[in-house]
mmCIF file of C-alpha atoms in Angstrom:
data_model
loop_
_atom_site.group_PDB
_atom_site.id
_atom_site.type_symbol
_atom_site.label_atom_id
_atom_site.label_comp_id
_atom_site.label_asym_id
_atom_site.label_seq_id
_atom_site.Cartn_x
_atom_site.Cartn_y
_atom_site.Cartn_z
ATOM 1 C CA MET A 577 -33.242 -14.482 -49.152
ATOM 2 C CA THR A 578 -31.345 -17.096 -47.140
ATOM 3 C CA SER A 579 -27.991 -18.401 -48.234
ATOM 4 C CA PRO A 580 -27.578 -22.116 -48.919
ATOM 5 C CA ALA A 581 -26.288 -24.192 -46.000
ATOM 6 C CA ILE A 582 -22.501 -24.419 -45.744
ATOM 7 C CA ARG A 583 -20.737 -27.339 -44.065
ATOM 8 C CA ILE A 584 -17.226 -26.575 -42.802
ATOM 9 C CA LEU A 585 -14.772 -29.164 -41.528
ATOM 10 C CA GLY A 586 -12.821 -27.722 -38.595
ATOM 11 C CA ILE A 587 -9.385 -29.235 -37.994
ATOM 12 C CA SER A 588 -7.431 -28.431 -34.839
ATOM 13 C CA GLY A 589 -3.703 -29.028 -35.140
ATOM 14 C CA SER A 590 -3.372 -29.808 -31.436
ATOM 15 C CA LEU A 591 -4.090 -33.002 -29.524
ATOM 16 C CA ARG A 592 -3.642 -31.479 -26.053
ATOM 17 C CA SER A 593 -6.814 -31.633 -23.940
ATOM 18 C CA GLY A 594 -6.446 -28.010 -22.808
ATOM 19 C CA SER A 595 -5.466 -26.703 -26.236
ATOM 20 C CA PHE A 596 -6.177 -23.048 -26.957
ATOM 21 C CA ASN A 597 -6.537 -24.049 -30.616
ATOM 22 C CA THR A 598 -9.172 -26.694 -30.002
ATOM 23 C CA SER A 599 -10.899 -24.142 -27.772
ATOM 24 C CA ALA A 600 -10.712 -21.608 -30.623
ATOM 25 C CA LEU A 601 -12.244 -24.188 -32.979
ATOM 26 C CA ARG A 602 -15.068 -24.769 -30.499
ATOM 27 C CA ALA A 603 -15.573 -20.999 -30.278
ATOM 28 C CA ALA A 604 -15.879 -20.927 -34.077
ATOM 29 C CA ILE A 605 -18.485 -23.699 -33.898
ATOM 30 C CA GLU A 606 -20.412 -21.606 -31.372
ATOM 31 C CA LEU A 607 -20.031 -18.374 -33.371
ATOM 32 C CA ALA A 608 -20.826 -19.779 -36.827
ATOM 33 C CA PRO A 609 -23.211 -17.541 -38.761
ATOM 34 C CA GLU A 610 -26.699 -18.681 -39.679
ATOM 35 C CA GLY A 611 -26.560 -21.323 -42.393
ATOM 36 C CA VAL A 612 -23.065 -22.518 -41.416
ATOM 37 C CA THR A 613 -22.342 -25.777 -39.612
ATOM 38 C CA ILE A 614 -18.818 -26.562 -38.456
ATOM 39 C CA ILE A 615 -17.981 -30.218 -37.851
ATOM 40 C CA GLU A 616 -14.920 -30.943 -35.684
ATOM 41 C CA ALA A 617 -12.502 -33.467 -37.192
ATOM 42 C CA ASP A 618 -10.593 -35.823 -34.910
ATOM 43 C CA ILE A 619 -7.059 -36.430 -36.178
ATOM 44 C CA SER A 620 -5.816 -38.077 -32.978
ATOM 45 C CA GLU A 621 -6.090 -41.647 -34.308
ATOM 46 C CA ILE A 622 -4.352 -41.041 -37.627
ATOM 47 C CA PRO A 623 -1.123 -43.097 -37.658
ATOM 48 C CA LEU A 624 2.226 -41.696 -38.706
ATOM 49 C CA TYR A 625 2.317 -41.587 -42.494
ATOM 50 C CA ASN A 626 3.878 -44.706 -43.941
ATOM 51 C CA GLU A 627 3.457 -45.694 -47.577
ATOM 52 C CA ASP A 628 3.631 -49.358 -46.524
ATOM 53 C CA LEU A 629 0.451 -48.893 -44.457
ATOM 54 C CA LYS A 630 -1.297 -47.216 -47.384
ATOM 55 C CA ALA A 631 -0.345 -50.137 -49.633
ATOM 56 C CA LYS A 632 -2.554 -52.323 -47.393
ATOM 57 C CA GLY A 633 -5.491 -49.909 -47.758
ATOM 58 C CA TRP A 634 -6.432 -46.684 -46.031
ATOM 59 C CA PRO A 635 -6.396 -46.936 -42.239
ATOM 60 C CA PRO A 636 -9.998 -46.381 -41.002
ATOM 61 C CA SER A 637 -9.119 -43.062 -39.297
ATOM 62 C CA VAL A 638 -7.615 -41.766 -42.548
ATOM 63 C CA GLU A 639 -10.564 -42.928 -44.654
ATOM 64 C CA LEU A 640 -12.957 -41.176 -42.255
ATOM 65 C CA PHE A 641 -10.890 -37.978 -42.415
ATOM 66 C CA ARG A 642 -10.754 -38.089 -46.225
ATOM 67 C CA GLN A 643 -14.529 -38.641 -46.332
ATOM 68 C CA GLN A 644 -15.110 -35.673 -44.011
ATOM 69 C CA ILE A 645 -12.977 -33.491 -46.292
ATOM 70 C CA ARG A 646 -14.871 -34.665 -49.393
ATOM 71 C CA GLU A 647 -18.238 -33.931 -47.747
ATOM 72 C CA ALA A 648 -17.236 -30.475 -46.517
ATOM 73 C CA ASP A 649 -17.928 -27.316 -48.496
ATOM 74 C CA ALA A 650 -14.937 -25.615 -46.847
ATOM 75 C CA ILE A 651 -12.097 -26.269 -44.404
ATOM 76 C CA LEU A 652 -11.170 -24.336 -41.258
ATOM 77 C CA PHE A 653 -7.663 -25.035 -39.975
ATOM 78 C CA VAL A 654 -6.920 -23.984 -36.390
ATOM 79 C CA THR A 655 -3.213 -24.402 -35.853
ATOM 80 C CA PRO A 656 -0.763 -23.918 -33.031
ATOM 81 C CA GLU A 657 2.807 -22.998 -33.875
ATOM 82 C CA TYR A 658 5.598 -25.413 -33.014
ATOM 83 C CA ASN A 659 9.188 -24.379 -33.763
ATOM 84 C CA TYR A 660 8.017 -21.597 -36.112
ATOM 85 C CA SER A 661 5.862 -23.973 -38.167
ATOM 86 C CA VAL A 662 2.878 -26.298 -38.447
ATOM 87 C CA PRO A 663 2.650 -29.041 -35.784
ATOM 88 C CA GLY A 664 3.688 -32.492 -36.954
ATOM 89 C CA VAL A 665 0.309 -34.013 -36.124
ATOM 90 C CA LEU A 666 -1.469 -31.575 -38.465
ATOM 91 C CA LYS A 667 1.073 -32.011 -41.245
ATOM 92 C CA ASN A 668 0.802 -35.784 -40.841
ATOM 93 C CA ALA A 669 -2.995 -35.685 -41.189
ATOM 94 C CA ILE A 670 -2.702 -33.473 -44.274
ATOM 95 C CA ASP A 671 -0.060 -35.766 -45.781
ATOM 96 C CA TRP A 672 -2.289 -38.826 -45.322
ATOM 97 C CA ALA A 673 -5.412 -37.126 -46.668
ATOM 98 C CA SER A 674 -3.661 -35.658 -49.688
ATOM 99 C CA ARG A 675 -2.380 -38.945 -51.127
ATOM 100 C CA PRO A 676 -3.855 -40.019 -54.458
ATOM 101 C CA PRO A 677 -6.206 -41.059 -55.755
ATOM 102 C CA GLU A 678 -8.698 -38.224 -55.631
ATOM 103 C CA GLN A 679 -6.939 -35.770 -53.341
ATOM 104 C CA PRO A 680 -9.963 -34.359 -51.428
ATOM 105 C CA PHE A 681 -8.626 -30.870 -50.609
ATOM 106 C CA ALA A 682 -8.431 -29.729 -54.249
ATOM 107 C CA GLY A 683 -10.540 -26.690 -55.013
ATOM 108 C CA LYS A 684 -11.994 -26.312 -51.515
ATOM 109 C CA PRO A 685 -12.261 -22.907 -49.848
ATOM 110 C CA ALA A 686 -10.338 -22.721 -46.581
ATOM 111 C CA ALA A 687 -9.534 -20.380 -43.725
ATOM 112 C CA ILE A 688 -6.755 -20.507 -41.168
ATOM 113 C CA MET A 689 -6.649 -19.262 -37.599
ATOM 114 C CA GLY A 690 -4.592 -20.042 -34.540
ATOM 115 C CA ALA A 691 -3.995 -19.224 -30.902
ATOM 116 C CA SER A 692 -0.766 -18.940 -28.969
ATOM 117 C CA PRO A 693 0.435 -17.665 -25.609
ATOM 118 C CA GLY A 694 2.945 -15.591 -27.591
ATOM 119 C CA VAL A 695 2.233 -12.177 -29.054
ATOM 120 C CA ILE A 696 2.231 -13.058 -32.760
ATOM 121 C CA GLY A 697 -0.467 -15.697 -32.450
ATOM 122 C CA THR A 698 0.787 -18.450 -34.805
ATOM 123 C CA ALA A 699 1.658 -16.149 -37.722
ATOM 124 C CA ARG A 700 4.617 -18.241 -38.919
ATOM 125 C CA ALA A 701 2.695 -21.527 -38.734
ATOM 126 C CA GLN A 702 -0.195 -19.968 -40.627
ATOM 127 C CA TYR A 703 2.109 -18.787 -43.404
ATOM 128 C CA HIS A 704 3.634 -22.265 -43.689
ATOM 129 C CA LEU A 705 0.142 -23.752 -43.820
ATOM 130 C CA ARG A 706 -0.691 -21.318 -46.636
ATOM 131 C CA GLN A 707 2.330 -22.658 -48.544
ATOM 132 C CA ILE A 708 1.092 -26.221 -48.045
ATOM 133 C CA ALA A 709 -2.372 -25.112 -49.187
ATOM 134 C CA VAL A 710 -0.953 -23.962 -52.525
ATOM 135 C CA PHE A 711 0.172 -27.500 -53.332
ATOM 136 C CA LEU A 712 -3.150 -28.918 -52.092
ATOM 137 C CA ASP A 713 -5.018 -26.510 -54.410
ATOM 138 C CA LEU A 714 -6.991 -25.098 -51.473
ATOM 139 C CA LYS A 715 -8.510 -21.664 -52.043
ATOM 140 C CA VAL A 716 -7.448 -19.943 -48.814
ATOM 141 C CA LEU A 717 -9.317 -16.878 -47.611
ATOM 142 C CA ASN A 718 -6.882 -13.960 -47.527
ATOM 143 C CA LYS A 719 -8.572 -11.749 -44.934
ATOM 144 C CA PRO A 720 -9.282 -11.440 -42.152
ATOM 145 C CA GLU A 721 -6.339 -13.317 -40.705
ATOM 146 C CA VAL A 722 -7.101 -14.498 -37.167
ATOM 147 C CA MET A 723 -3.967 -14.790 -35.045
ATOM 148 C CA ILE A 724 -4.941 -14.961 -31.378
ATOM 149 C CA GLY A 725 -1.916 -13.817 -29.405
ATOM 150 C CA GLY A 726 -1.846 -13.757 -25.613
ATOM 151 C CA ALA A 727 -4.267 -16.675 -25.607
ATOM 152 C CA ALA A 728 -4.097 -17.199 -21.841
ATOM 153 C CA ASP A 729 -5.861 -13.844 -21.455
ATOM 154 C CA ARG A 730 -8.450 -14.567 -24.159
ATOM 155 C CA PHE A 731 -9.850 -17.871 -22.829
ATOM 156 C CA ASP A 732 -11.241 -18.712 -19.402
ATOM 157 C CA SER A 733 -10.150 -21.722 -17.333
ATOM 158 C CA ALA A 734 -12.836 -23.882 -18.999
ATOM 159 C CA GLY A 735 -11.479 -23.065 -22.479
ATOM 160 C CA LYS A 736 -14.225 -20.627 -23.499
ATOM 161 C CA LEU A 737 -13.155 -17.702 -25.660
ATOM 162 C CA THR A 738 -14.258 -14.771 -23.508
ATOM 163 C CA HIS A 739 -12.444 -11.836 -25.117
ATOM 164 C CA GLU A 740 -15.240 -10.040 -27.006
ATOM 165 C CA PRO A 741 -13.065 -8.299 -29.624
ATOM 166 C CA THR A 742 -11.506 -11.674 -30.496
ATOM 167 C CA ARG A 743 -14.947 -13.315 -30.632
ATOM 168 C CA ASP A 744 -16.070 -10.575 -33.036
ATOM 169 C CA PHE A 745 -12.963 -11.101 -35.156
ATOM 170 C CA VAL A 746 -13.601 -14.859 -35.370
ATOM 171 C CA LYS A 747 -17.225 -14.136 -36.357
ATOM 172 C CA SER A 748 -16.076 -11.793 -39.124
ATOM 173 C CA MET A 749 -13.689 -14.441 -40.473
ATOM 174 C CA LEU A 750 -16.489 -17.026 -40.499
ATOM 175 C CA VAL A 751 -18.807 -14.667 -42.373
ATOM 176 C CA ALA A 752 -15.997 -14.020 -44.877
ATOM 177 C CA LEU A 753 -15.428 -17.786 -45.251
ATOM 178 C CA GLN A 754 -19.159 -18.297 -45.784
ATOM 179 C CA ASP A 755 -19.173 -15.604 -48.498
ATOM 180 C CA TRP A 756 -15.962 -16.992 -50.073
ATOM 181 C CA THR A 757 -17.430 -20.502 -50.142
ATOM 182 C CA LEU A 758 -20.628 -19.311 -51.810
ATOM 183 C CA LYS A 759 -18.634 -17.277 -54.332
ATOM 184 C CA LEU A 760 -16.550 -20.319 -55.296
ATOM 185 C CA LYS A 761 -19.529 -22.691 -55.622
#
């Protein structure tokens, strides 16, 4: 018996062209289990949050992002760690998307992963993102936690995740997210 199709919105918290985190998201897209499609969100055009802008209507980039969240069955955050926390660009996108009416994150299953040149692989940023997720009413997958430390040794010069144990770990997280999403439906 085949599982129903699952659509996951993948959100990289980095705008850098050579980002390990965007590369990790693309690895997840490649490694998605059968029946899972991961769509990559683009948060690069979302303006800095300003209530005055919202009063004039949702900026098109924000409306698109909110629509992508609404249409997704689950969310996959892939976050770098800046100053022991979530990057401003990711927090900004979340802040825009979460404004009323109809906050689109509520009740959605989610998973978090991240890559860093450092040894703890974005652990602090991931824990801060989990705190944010509580307020958003996201249902975050507890395990496995994917924290890719030593990222320079895990990706090749083209940004492909080549470290097989890490690839297997990402696969296991995606299978767990698929199962979690189906359980919550």
